[in-house]
Amino acid sequence: MSGVIRARLPFAITKANGVWITDADNKEYLDCLAGAGTLALGHNHPDVLKSIQSVITSGLPLHTLDLTTPLKDAFSEYLLSMLPGQGKEYCLQFTGPSGADAVEAALKLAKKSHWP
């Protein structure tokens, strides 16, 4: 049972595509719970699956934490290109394993820069 949903749903999800989930009896439901991170693109979006499969079959390491890879460098460059011109010189991009690590890094950076 999910820690977010307090009541157990009377079915088990066996398949998901876009905004639809399917149970073991092949009955379809509109996913009004946003499927834990699928809100923006839906379940099993073809572009997401293609990207994941590409990385998995490339031989690149999947977990590198602070070590760099060509894919991580390309992502960082793309992210920087999306920022307004004058903001780039103050940008710090952090790639960590969790949101908690990102918050911890931000607090340490703020403390180091004597803010506030």
CSV table of N, CA and C in Angstrom, one decimal:
chain,number,residue,atom,x,y,z
A,1,MET,N,0.8,-1.2,0.0
A,1,MET,CA,0.0,0.0,0.0
A,1,MET,C,0.9,1.2,0.0
A,2,SER,N,0.5,2.2,-0.8
A,2,SER,CA,1.2,3.5,-0.9
A,2,SER,C,1.1,4.2,0.4
A,3,GLY,N,2.2,5.0,0.8
A,3,GLY,CA,2.2,5.8,1.9
A,3,GLY,C,1.3,7.1,1.7
A,4,VAL,N,1.0,7.4,0.5
A,4,VAL,CA,0.3,8.6,0.1
A,4,VAL,C,-1.2,8.2,0.1
A,5,ILE,N,-1.6,7.1,-0.4
A,5,ILE,CA,-3.0,6.7,-0.5
A,5,ILE,C,-3.3,5.9,0.8
A,6,ARG,N,-4.2,6.3,1.6
A,6,ARG,CA,-4.5,5.6,2.8
A,6,ARG,C,-5.4,4.4,2.7
A,7,ALA,N,-6.2,4.4,1.6
A,7,ALA,CA,-7.2,3.3,1.4
A,7,ALA,C,-6.6,2.4,0.3
A,8,ARG,N,-6.7,1.1,0.4
A,8,ARG,CA,-6.2,0.2,-0.6
A,8,ARG,C,-7.2,0.2,-1.7
A,9,LEU,N,-6.7,0.4,-3.0
A,9,LEU,CA,-7.6,0.3,-4.1
A,9,LEU,C,-8.0,-1.1,-4.4
A,10,PRO,N,-9.2,-1.4,-4.9
A,10,PRO,CA,-9.7,-2.7,-5.0
A,10,PRO,C,-9.2,-3.4,-6.3
A,11,PHE,N,-8.1,-3.0,-6.8
A,11,PHE,CA,-7.5,-3.6,-8.0
A,11,PHE,C,-6.0,-3.4,-8.1
A,12,ALA,N,-5.4,-4.2,-8.8
A,12,ALA,CA,-3.9,-4.1,-9.0
A,12,ALA,C,-3.6,-3.6,-10.4
A,13,ILE,N,-2.7,-2.7,-10.6
A,13,ILE,CA,-2.4,-2.1,-11.9
A,13,ILE,C,-1.4,-3.0,-12.6
A,14,THR,N,-1.7,-3.4,-13.8
A,14,THR,CA,-0.8,-4.3,-14.6
A,14,THR,C,-0.2,-3.7,-15.8
A,15,LYS,N,-0.8,-2.5,-16.2
A,15,LYS,CA,-0.3,-1.9,-17.4
A,15,LYS,C,-0.7,-0.4,-17.3
A,16,ALA,N,0.1,0.5,-18.0
A,16,ALA,CA,-0.1,1.9,-18.0
A,16,ALA,C,0.3,2.5,-19.3
A,17,ASN,N,-0.4,3.4,-19.8
A,17,ASN,CA,-0.1,4.1,-21.1
A,17,ASN,C,-0.7,5.4,-21.1
A,18,GLY,N,0.1,6.5,-21.2
A,18,GLY,CA,-0.5,7.8,-21.2
A,18,GLY,C,-1.2,8.1,-19.9
A,19,VAL,N,-2.4,8.5,-20.0
A,19,VAL,CA,-3.2,8.8,-18.7
A,19,VAL,C,-4.0,7.6,-18.3
A,20,TRP,N,-3.9,6.5,-18.9
A,20,TRP,CA,-4.7,5.3,-18.6
A,20,TRP,C,-3.9,4.3,-17.9
A,21,ILE,N,-4.5,3.6,-16.9
A,21,ILE,CA,-3.9,2.5,-16.2
A,21,ILE,C,-4.9,1.3,-16.4
A,22,THR,N,-4.4,0.1,-16.4
A,22,THR,CA,-5.2,-1.1,-16.7
A,22,THR,C,-5.0,-2.1,-15.5
A,23,ASP,N,-6.1,-2.7,-15.1
A,23,ASP,CA,-6.0,-3.6,-14.0
A,23,ASP,C,-5.8,-5.1,-14.5
A,24,ALA,N,-5.7,-6.0,-13.5
A,24,ALA,CA,-5.5,-7.4,-13.9
A,24,ALA,C,-6.7,-8.0,-14.7
A,25,ASP,N,-7.9,-7.4,-14.6
A,25,ASP,CA,-9.1,-7.8,-15.3
A,25,ASP,C,-9.2,-7.1,-16.6
A,26,ASN,N,-8.2,-6.4,-17.1
A,26,ASN,CA,-8.2,-5.6,-18.3
A,26,ASN,C,-9.1,-4.4,-18.3
A,27,LYS,N,-9.5,-4.0,-17.1
A,27,LYS,CA,-10.4,-2.8,-17.1
A,27,LYS,C,-9.5,-1.5,-17.0
A,28,GLU,N,-9.9,-0.5,-17.8
A,28,GLU,CA,-9.1,0.7,-17.9
A,28,GLU,C,-9.6,1.8,-16.9
A,29,TYR,N,-8.7,2.6,-16.4
A,29,TYR,CA,-9.1,3.7,-15.5
A,29,TYR,C,-8.3,4.9,-15.9
A,30,LEU,N,-8.9,6.0,-15.8
A,30,LEU,CA,-8.1,7.3,-16.0
A,30,LEU,C,-7.3,7.5,-14.7
A,31,ASP,N,-6.0,7.7,-14.9
A,31,ASP,CA,-5.1,7.9,-13.7
A,31,ASP,C,-5.2,9.3,-13.2
A,32,CYS,N,-6.0,9.5,-12.2
A,32,CYS,CA,-6.2,10.8,-11.5
A,32,CYS,C,-5.2,11.0,-10.4
A,33,LEU,N,-4.3,10.0,-10.2
A,33,LEU,CA,-3.3,10.2,-9.1
A,33,LEU,C,-2.0,10.7,-9.7
A,34,ALA,N,-1.9,10.8,-11.0
A,34,ALA,CA,-0.7,11.3,-11.7
A,34,ALA,C,0.5,10.4,-11.6
A,35,GLY,N,0.2,9.1,-11.2
A,35,GLY,CA,1.2,8.1,-11.3
A,35,GLY,C,2.6,8.4,-10.8
A,36,ALA,N,2.8,9.1,-9.7
A,36,ALA,CA,4.1,9.3,-9.1
A,36,ALA,C,5.2,9.7,-10.2
A,37,GLY,N,5.0,10.9,-10.7
A,37,GLY,CA,6.0,11.4,-11.6
A,37,GLY,C,5.7,11.4,-13.0
A,38,THR,N,4.5,10.9,-13.4
A,38,THR,CA,4.1,10.8,-14.8
A,38,THR,C,3.2,11.9,-15.2
A,39,LEU,N,3.0,12.9,-14.4
A,39,LEU,CA,2.0,13.9,-14.6
A,39,LEU,C,2.3,14.7,-15.9
A,40,ALA,N,3.5,15.0,-16.2
A,40,ALA,CA,3.8,15.9,-17.4
A,40,ALA,C,3.6,15.1,-18.7
A,41,LEU,N,4.1,13.9,-18.8
A,41,LEU,CA,4.1,13.2,-20.1
A,41,LEU,C,3.2,11.9,-20.1
A,42,GLY,N,2.7,11.5,-19.0
A,42,GLY,CA,1.9,10.3,-18.9
A,42,GLY,C,2.8,9.1,-18.8
A,43,HIS,N,2.2,7.9,-18.6
A,43,HIS,CA,2.9,6.7,-18.4
A,43,HIS,C,3.5,6.2,-19.7
A,44,ASN,N,4.8,5.7,-19.6
A,44,ASN,CA,5.4,5.1,-20.8
A,44,ASN,C,5.4,5.9,-22.0
A,45,HIS,N,5.7,7.2,-21.9
A,45,HIS,CA,5.8,8.0,-23.1
A,45,HIS,C,6.9,7.5,-24.0
A,46,PRO,N,6.6,7.4,-25.3
A,46,PRO,CA,7.6,6.8,-26.3
A,46,PRO,C,8.9,7.5,-26.3
A,47,ASP,N,9.0,8.9,-26.2
A,47,ASP,CA,10.3,9.6,-26.1
A,47,ASP,C,11.1,9.3,-24.9
A,48,VAL,N,10.4,9.1,-23.8
A,48,VAL,CA,11.0,8.8,-22.5
A,48,VAL,C,11.6,7.4,-22.6
A,49,LEU,N,10.8,6.4,-23.1
A,49,LEU,CA,11.2,5.0,-23.2
A,49,LEU,C,12.4,4.9,-24.1
A,50,LYS,N,12.4,5.7,-25.3
A,50,LYS,CA,13.5,5.7,-26.2
A,50,LYS,C,14.8,6.2,-25.6
A,51,SER,N,14.7,7.3,-24.8
A,51,SER,CA,15.8,7.8,-24.2
A,51,SER,C,16.4,6.9,-23.1
A,52,ILE,N,15.5,6.3,-22.3
A,52,ILE,CA,16.0,5.3,-21.3
A,52,ILE,C,16.7,4.1,-22.0
A,53,GLN,N,16.0,3.6,-23.0
A,53,GLN,CA,16.6,2.4,-23.7
A,53,GLN,C,18.0,2.8,-24.3
A,54,SER,N,18.1,4.0,-24.9
A,54,SER,CA,19.3,4.4,-25.5
A,54,SER,C,20.5,4.4,-24.5
A,55,VAL,N,20.2,5.0,-23.3
A,55,VAL,CA,21.2,5.1,-22.2
A,55,VAL,C,21.6,3.7,-21.7
A,56,ILE,N,20.6,2.8,-21.5
A,56,ILE,CA,20.8,1.5,-21.0
A,56,ILE,C,21.7,0.7,-22.0
A,57,THR,N,21.4,0.8,-23.2
A,57,THR,CA,22.2,0.0,-24.2
A,57,THR,C,23.5,0.6,-24.6
A,58,SER,N,23.8,1.9,-24.2
A,58,SER,CA,25.0,2.6,-24.6
A,58,SER,C,26.2,2.1,-23.8
A,59,GLY,N,26.0,1.5,-22.7
A,59,GLY,CA,27.2,1.1,-21.9
A,59,GLY,C,27.6,2.1,-20.9
A,60,LEU,N,27.0,3.3,-21.0
A,60,LEU,CA,27.4,4.4,-20.0
A,60,LEU,C,27.0,3.9,-18.6
A,61,PRO,N,27.8,4.3,-17.6
A,61,PRO,CA,27.4,4.0,-16.2
A,61,PRO,C,26.1,4.7,-15.9
A,62,LEU,N,25.2,4.0,-15.1
A,62,LEU,CA,23.9,4.6,-14.8
A,62,LEU,C,24.0,5.4,-13.5
A,63,HIS,N,24.9,5.0,-12.6
A,63,HIS,CA,25.0,5.8,-11.3
A,63,HIS,C,26.4,6.3,-11.1
A,64,THR,N,26.6,7.6,-11.2
A,64,THR,CA,28.0,8.1,-11.1
A,64,THR,C,28.1,9.2,-10.1
A,65,LEU,N,27.0,9.6,-9.4
A,65,LEU,CA,27.0,10.6,-8.4
A,65,LEU,C,27.7,11.8,-8.9
A,66,ASP,N,28.9,12.2,-8.4
A,66,ASP,CA,29.6,13.4,-8.7
A,66,ASP,C,30.5,13.2,-9.9
A,67,LEU,N,30.7,12.0,-10.4
A,67,LEU,CA,31.6,11.8,-11.6
A,67,LEU,C,30.8,12.2,-12.8
A,68,THR,N,31.6,12.7,-13.8
A,68,THR,CA,30.9,13.2,-15.0
A,68,THR,C,30.9,12.1,-16.1
A,69,THR,N,29.9,12.3,-17.0
A,69,THR,CA,29.8,11.4,-18.2
A,69,THR,C,29.5,12.3,-19.3
A,70,PRO,N,29.7,11.9,-20.6
A,70,PRO,CA,29.3,12.7,-21.7
A,70,PRO,C,27.8,13.1,-21.7
A,71,LEU,N,27.0,12.2,-21.2
A,71,LEU,CA,25.5,12.5,-21.2
A,71,LEU,C,25.2,13.5,-20.1
A,72,LYS,N,25.8,13.4,-19.0
A,72,LYS,CA,25.6,14.4,-17.9
A,72,LYS,C,26.1,15.8,-18.3
A,73,ASP,N,27.3,15.8,-19.0
A,73,ASP,CA,27.8,17.1,-19.5
A,73,ASP,C,26.9,17.7,-20.6
A,74,ALA,N,26.3,16.9,-21.5
A,74,ALA,CA,25.4,17.4,-22.5
A,74,ALA,C,24.1,17.9,-21.8
A,75,PHE,N,23.6,17.2,-20.8
A,75,PHE,CA,22.5,17.7,-20.0
A,75,PHE,C,22.8,19.1,-19.4
A,76,SER,N,23.9,19.2,-18.7
A,76,SER,CA,24.3,20.4,-18.0
A,76,SER,C,24.4,21.6,-19.0
A,77,GLU,N,25.0,21.3,-20.2
A,77,GLU,CA,25.1,22.4,-21.2
A,77,GLU,C,23.8,22.8,-21.7
A,78,TYR,N,22.9,21.8,-21.9
A,78,TYR,CA,21.5,22.2,-22.4
A,78,TYR,C,20.8,23.0,-21.3
A,79,LEU,N,20.9,22.6,-20.1
A,79,LEU,CA,20.3,23.3,-19.0
A,79,LEU,C,20.8,24.7,-18.9
A,80,LEU,N,22.1,24.9,-19.0
A,80,LEU,CA,22.7,26.3,-19.0
A,80,LEU,C,22.2,27.1,-20.2
A,81,SER,N,22.0,26.5,-21.3
A,81,SER,CA,21.6,27.2,-22.5
A,81,SER,C,20.2,27.8,-22.3
A,82,MET,N,19.4,27.2,-21.4
A,82,MET,CA,18.0,27.6,-21.2
A,82,MET,C,17.9,28.9,-20.3
A,83,LEU,N,19.0,29.2,-19.6
A,83,LEU,CA,19.0,30.3,-18.6
A,83,LEU,C,19.2,31.6,-19.4
A,84,PRO,N,18.7,32.7,-18.8
A,84,PRO,CA,18.9,34.0,-19.4
A,84,PRO,C,20.4,34.3,-19.3
A,85,GLY,N,20.9,35.1,-20.3
A,85,GLY,CA,22.3,35.4,-20.4
A,85,GLY,C,23.1,35.8,-19.2
A,86,GLN,N,22.5,36.8,-18.4
A,86,GLN,CA,23.3,37.3,-17.3
A,86,GLN,C,23.2,36.3,-16.1
A,87,GLY,N,22.3,35.4,-16.0
A,87,GLY,CA,22.2,34.4,-14.9
A,87,GLY,C,23.2,33.3,-15.0
A,88,LYS,N,23.8,33.1,-16.1
A,88,LYS,CA,24.7,31.9,-16.3
A,88,LYS,C,26.0,32.0,-15.4
A,89,GLU,N,26.5,33.2,-15.2
A,89,GLU,CA,27.7,33.3,-14.4
A,89,GLU,C,27.5,33.0,-12.9
A,90,TYR,N,26.3,32.9,-12.5
A,90,TYR,CA,26.0,32.6,-11.1
A,90,TYR,C,25.4,31.2,-10.9
A,91,CYS,N,25.4,30.5,-12.0
A,91,CYS,CA,24.7,29.2,-12.0
A,91,CYS,C,25.6,28.1,-11.4
A,92,LEU,N,24.9,27.2,-10.6
A,92,LEU,CA,25.6,26.0,-10.1
A,92,LEU,C,24.6,24.9,-10.3
A,93,GLN,N,25.0,23.9,-11.1
A,93,GLN,CA,24.1,22.8,-11.4
A,93,GLN,C,24.6,21.6,-10.5
A,94,PHE,N,23.7,21.0,-9.7
A,94,PHE,CA,24.0,19.9,-8.8
A,94,PHE,C,23.3,18.7,-9.3
A,95,THR,N,24.0,17.6,-9.6
A,95,THR,CA,23.4,16.4,-9.9
A,95,THR,C,23.6,15.4,-8.7
A,96,GLY,N,22.6,15.1,-8.0
A,96,GLY,CA,22.7,14.3,-6.9
A,96,GLY,C,21.6,13.2,-6.9
A,97,PRO,N,21.7,12.2,-6.0
A,97,PRO,CA,20.8,11.1,-6.0
A,97,PRO,C,19.4,11.4,-5.5
A,98,SER,N,19.2,12.5,-4.8
A,98,SER,CA,17.9,12.7,-4.2
A,98,SER,C,17.6,14.2,-4.0
A,99,GLY,N,16.4,14.6,-3.8
A,99,GLY,CA,16.1,16.0,-3.5
A,99,GLY,C,16.6,16.4,-2.2
A,100,ALA,N,16.7,15.5,-1.2
A,100,ALA,CA,17.3,15.8,0.1
A,100,ALA,C,18.7,16.2,-0.1
A,101,ASP,N,19.5,15.5,-0.9
A,101,ASP,CA,20.9,15.8,-1.2
A,101,ASP,C,21.0,17.2,-1.8
A,102,ALA,N,20.1,17.5,-2.7
A,102,ALA,CA,20.1,18.8,-3.4
A,102,ALA,C,19.8,20.0,-2.3
A,103,VAL,N,18.9,19.7,-1.4
A,103,VAL,CA,18.6,20.7,-0.4
A,103,VAL,C,19.8,20.9,0.5
A,104,GLU,N,20.4,19.8,0.9
A,104,GLU,CA,21.6,19.8,1.8
A,104,GLU,C,22.7,20.6,1.1
A,105,ALA,N,23.0,20.3,-0.2
A,105,ALA,CA,24.0,21.1,-0.9
A,105,ALA,C,23.7,22.5,-1.0
A,106,ALA,N,22.4,22.9,-1.2
A,106,ALA,CA,22.0,24.3,-1.3
A,106,ALA,C,22.3,25.0,0.0
A,107,LEU,N,21.9,24.3,1.1
A,107,LEU,CA,22.1,24.9,2.4
A,107,LEU,C,23.6,25.1,2.7
A,108,LYS,N,24.4,24.2,2.4
A,108,LYS,CA,25.9,24.3,2.5
A,108,LYS,C,26.5,25.4,1.7
A,109,LEU,N,26.0,25.5,0.5
A,109,LEU,CA,26.4,26.6,-0.4
A,109,LEU,C,26.0,28.0,0.2
A,110,ALA,N,24.8,28.1,0.6
A,110,ALA,CA,24.3,29.3,1.2
A,110,ALA,C,25.2,29.7,2.5
A,111,LYS,N,25.5,28.7,3.3
A,111,LYS,CA,26.3,29.0,4.5
A,111,LYS,C,27.7,29.4,4.1
A,112,LYS,N,28.3,28.7,3.1
A,112,LYS,CA,29.6,29.0,2.6
A,112,LYS,C,29.7,30.5,2.0
A,113,SER,N,28.6,30.9,1.4
A,113,SER,CA,28.6,32.2,0.8
A,113,SER,C,28.2,33.3,1.8
A,114,HIS,N,28.0,32.9,3.1
A,114,HIS,CA,27.6,33.8,4.1
A,114,HIS,C,26.3,34.5,3.9
A,115,TRP,N,25.3,33.6,3.4
A,115,TRP,CA,24.0,34.1,3.2
A,115,TRP,C,23.1,33.5,4.3
A,116,PRO,N,22.1,34.1,4.8
A,116,PRO,CA,21.9,35.6,4.9
A,116,PRO,C,22.9,36.2,5.9
